Short mmCIF file of C-alpha atoms in Angstrom, two decimals:
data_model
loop_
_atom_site.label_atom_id
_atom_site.label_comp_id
_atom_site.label_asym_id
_atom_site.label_seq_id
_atom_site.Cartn_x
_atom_site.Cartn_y
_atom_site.Cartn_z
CA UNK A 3 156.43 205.82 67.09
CA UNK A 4 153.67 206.53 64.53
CA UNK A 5 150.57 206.35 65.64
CA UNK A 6 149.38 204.11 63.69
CA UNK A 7 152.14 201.24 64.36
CA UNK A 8 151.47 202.01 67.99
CA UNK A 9 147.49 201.39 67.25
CA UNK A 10 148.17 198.04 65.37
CA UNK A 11 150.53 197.03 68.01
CA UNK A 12 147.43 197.33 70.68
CA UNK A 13 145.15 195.66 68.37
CA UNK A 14 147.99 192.98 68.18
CA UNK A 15 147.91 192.24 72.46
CA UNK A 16 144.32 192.93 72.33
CA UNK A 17 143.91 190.12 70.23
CA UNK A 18 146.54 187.83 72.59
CA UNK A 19 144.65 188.99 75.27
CA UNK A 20 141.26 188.08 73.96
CA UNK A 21 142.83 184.04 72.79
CA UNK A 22 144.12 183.42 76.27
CA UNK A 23 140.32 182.30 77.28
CA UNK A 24 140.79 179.40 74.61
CA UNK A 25 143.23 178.12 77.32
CA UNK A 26 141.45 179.14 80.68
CA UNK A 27 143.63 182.46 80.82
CA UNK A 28 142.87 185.32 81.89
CA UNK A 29 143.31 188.18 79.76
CA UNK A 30 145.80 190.00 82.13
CA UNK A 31 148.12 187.62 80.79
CA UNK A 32 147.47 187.76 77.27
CA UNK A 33 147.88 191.37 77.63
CA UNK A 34 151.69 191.14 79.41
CA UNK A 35 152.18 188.41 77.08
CA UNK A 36 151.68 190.43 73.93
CA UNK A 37 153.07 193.39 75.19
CA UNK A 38 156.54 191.67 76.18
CA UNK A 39 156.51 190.32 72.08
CA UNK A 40 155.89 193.48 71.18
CA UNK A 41 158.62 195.32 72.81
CA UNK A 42 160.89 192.36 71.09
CA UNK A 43 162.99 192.14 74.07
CA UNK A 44 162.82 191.33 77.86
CA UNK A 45 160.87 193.88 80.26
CA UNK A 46 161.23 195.20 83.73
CA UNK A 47 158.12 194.98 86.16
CA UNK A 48 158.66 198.83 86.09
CA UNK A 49 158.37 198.78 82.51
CA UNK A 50 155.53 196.28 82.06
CA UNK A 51 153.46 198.70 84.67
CA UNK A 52 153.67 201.46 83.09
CA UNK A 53 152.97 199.85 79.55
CA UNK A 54 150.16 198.15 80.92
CA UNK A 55 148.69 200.74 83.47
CA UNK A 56 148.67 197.83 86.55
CA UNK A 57 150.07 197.89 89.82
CA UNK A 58 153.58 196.64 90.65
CA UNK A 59 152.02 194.53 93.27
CA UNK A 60 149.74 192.87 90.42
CA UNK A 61 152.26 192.88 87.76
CA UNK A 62 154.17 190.79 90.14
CA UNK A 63 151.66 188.84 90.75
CA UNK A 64 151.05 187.78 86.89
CA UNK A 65 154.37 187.16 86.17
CA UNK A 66 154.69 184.86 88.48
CA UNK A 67 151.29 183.25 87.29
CA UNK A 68 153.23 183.24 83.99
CA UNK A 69 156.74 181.53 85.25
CA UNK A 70 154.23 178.96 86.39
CA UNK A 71 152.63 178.26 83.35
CA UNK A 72 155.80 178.05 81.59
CA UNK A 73 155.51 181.17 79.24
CA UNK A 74 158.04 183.42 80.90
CA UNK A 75 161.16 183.57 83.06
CA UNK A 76 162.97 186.19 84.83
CA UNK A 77 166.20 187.28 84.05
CA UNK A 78 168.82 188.88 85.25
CA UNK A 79 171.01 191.23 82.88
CA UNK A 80 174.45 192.09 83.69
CA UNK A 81 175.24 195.08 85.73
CA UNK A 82 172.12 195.68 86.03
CA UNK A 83 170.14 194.75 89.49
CA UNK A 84 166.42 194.62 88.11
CA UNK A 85 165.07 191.10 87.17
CA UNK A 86 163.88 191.32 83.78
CA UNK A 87 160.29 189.33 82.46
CA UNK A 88 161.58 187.14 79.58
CA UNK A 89 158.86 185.10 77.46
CA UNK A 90 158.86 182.44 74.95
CA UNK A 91 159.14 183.60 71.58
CA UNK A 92 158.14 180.97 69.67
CA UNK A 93 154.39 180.76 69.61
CA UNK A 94 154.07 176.93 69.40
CA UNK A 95 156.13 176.60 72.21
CA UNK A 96 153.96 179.12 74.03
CA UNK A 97 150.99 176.92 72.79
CA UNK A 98 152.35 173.56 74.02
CA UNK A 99 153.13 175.19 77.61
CA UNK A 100 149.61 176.62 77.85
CA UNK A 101 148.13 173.20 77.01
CA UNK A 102 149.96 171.13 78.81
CA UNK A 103 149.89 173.45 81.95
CA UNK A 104 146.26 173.46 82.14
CA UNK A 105 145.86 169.67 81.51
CA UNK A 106 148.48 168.45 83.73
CA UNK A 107 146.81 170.55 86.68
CA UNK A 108 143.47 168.71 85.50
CA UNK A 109 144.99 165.26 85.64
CA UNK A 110 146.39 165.61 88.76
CA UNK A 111 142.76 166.90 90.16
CA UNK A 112 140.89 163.93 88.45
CA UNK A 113 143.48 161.69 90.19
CA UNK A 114 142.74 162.75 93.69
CA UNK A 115 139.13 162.98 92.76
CA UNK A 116 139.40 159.13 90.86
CA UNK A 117 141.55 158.12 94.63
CA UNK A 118 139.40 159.36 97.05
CA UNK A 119 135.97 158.04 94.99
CA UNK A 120 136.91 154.88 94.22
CA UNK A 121 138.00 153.88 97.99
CA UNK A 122 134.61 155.10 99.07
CA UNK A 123 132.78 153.09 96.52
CA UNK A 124 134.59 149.70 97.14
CA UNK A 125 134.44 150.34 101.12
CA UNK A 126 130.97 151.33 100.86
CA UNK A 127 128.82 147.91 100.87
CA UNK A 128 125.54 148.24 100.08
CA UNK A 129 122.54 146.47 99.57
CA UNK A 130 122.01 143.60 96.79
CA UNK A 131 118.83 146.01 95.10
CA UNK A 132 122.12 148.88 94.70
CA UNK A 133 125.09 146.52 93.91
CA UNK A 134 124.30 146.99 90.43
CA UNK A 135 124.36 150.67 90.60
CA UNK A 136 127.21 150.79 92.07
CA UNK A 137 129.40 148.26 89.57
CA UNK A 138 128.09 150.58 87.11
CA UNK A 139 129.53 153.62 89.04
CA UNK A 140 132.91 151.60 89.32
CA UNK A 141 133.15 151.17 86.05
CA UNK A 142 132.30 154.72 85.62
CA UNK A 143 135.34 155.47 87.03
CA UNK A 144 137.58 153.23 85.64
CA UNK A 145 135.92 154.86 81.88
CA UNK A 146 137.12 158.33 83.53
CA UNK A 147 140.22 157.22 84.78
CA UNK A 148 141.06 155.83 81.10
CA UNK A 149 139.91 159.12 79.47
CA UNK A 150 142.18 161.22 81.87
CA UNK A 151 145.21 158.71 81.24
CA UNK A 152 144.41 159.34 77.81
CA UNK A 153 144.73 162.97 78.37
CA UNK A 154 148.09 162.78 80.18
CA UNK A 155 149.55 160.81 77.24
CA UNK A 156 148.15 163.42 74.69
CA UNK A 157 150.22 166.08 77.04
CA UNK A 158 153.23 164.09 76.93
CA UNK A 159 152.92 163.73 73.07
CA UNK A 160 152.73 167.86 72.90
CA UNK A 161 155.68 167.90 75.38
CA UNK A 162 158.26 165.19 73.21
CA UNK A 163 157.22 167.79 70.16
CA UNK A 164 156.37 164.66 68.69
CA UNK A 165 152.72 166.73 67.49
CA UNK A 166 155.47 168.13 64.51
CA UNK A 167 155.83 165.01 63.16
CA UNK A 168 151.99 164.57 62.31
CA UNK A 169 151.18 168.21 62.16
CA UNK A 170 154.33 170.31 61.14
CA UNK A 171 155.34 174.19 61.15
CA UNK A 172 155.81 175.46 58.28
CA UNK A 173 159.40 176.72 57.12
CA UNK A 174 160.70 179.99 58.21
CA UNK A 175 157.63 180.10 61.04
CA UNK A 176 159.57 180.57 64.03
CA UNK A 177 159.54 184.43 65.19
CA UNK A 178 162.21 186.98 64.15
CA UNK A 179 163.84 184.58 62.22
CA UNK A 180 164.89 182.41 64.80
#
């Protein structure tokens, strides 16, 4: 390939890479990521390690960091007896997975936390000088647990697709023509 393709195509997964921290990813991802759209077609773990210089063991190990965020899948091809790393090519869709996976896992956290703190702060009795402070902490929570129901409906909103009614693609924007 010319070089100079090849050089754009690195500046193109640097540059995944590099926006995977504005969802809480680490860059190892962005960097598979972008590497599987550039080779425009499903890779091996063989394939990805050599492309990408890591391990097997670790290449593994993103992958399956990525089947759990909902960007990739493996596949199987016929005949052939190597699972193959598949990812989403449509980069809203890659968008809405990586959002949602990150605030889903933080709703569920902020519902054990809201759980456990608000059954220690309606067992606890304290004084009359403290009840105060502590309706205000109830309250508190109940503000937080609002906010963070708020936050599961925005995910669920992203999820329907619904977000393309308010804020649509624009023709001809999904990749390859597809």
């Amino acid at each position: 390939m010319d070089e100079f393709l090849q050089y754009k195509k690195e500046q193109f997964i640097d540059k995944i890479a590099e926006n995977m921290h504005a969802f809480g990813i680490s860059e190892t991802i962005g960097r598979i990521l972008g590497t599987i759209y550039m080779n425009r077609e499903p890779m091996t773990l063989d394939e990805l390690s050599e492309a990408t210089g890591m391990s097997k063991m670790r290449m593994s190990q993103v992958v399956r960091e990525m089947i759990e965020l909902g960007i990739a899948d493996k596949i199987r091809r016929k005949g052939d007896r190597k699972d193959y790393i598949q990812v989403e090519n449509d980069y809203y869709q890659t968008f809405i997975s990586l959002f949602t996976s990150n605030w889903q896992r933080e709703v569920r956290k902020s519902r054990a936390f809201e759980q456990r703190f608000s059954k220690d702060i309606h067992q606890t009795n304290v004084d009359a000088s403290s009840q105060q402070e502590k309706e205000i902490l109830a309250q508190e929570m109940d503000d937080w647990k609002n906010y963070y129901d708020w936050i599961n409906r925005l995910v669920e909103f992203f999820e329907s697709e619904e977000i393309f009614k308010y804020v649509p693609k624009k023709e001809g924007e999904n990749r390859y023509g597809k």
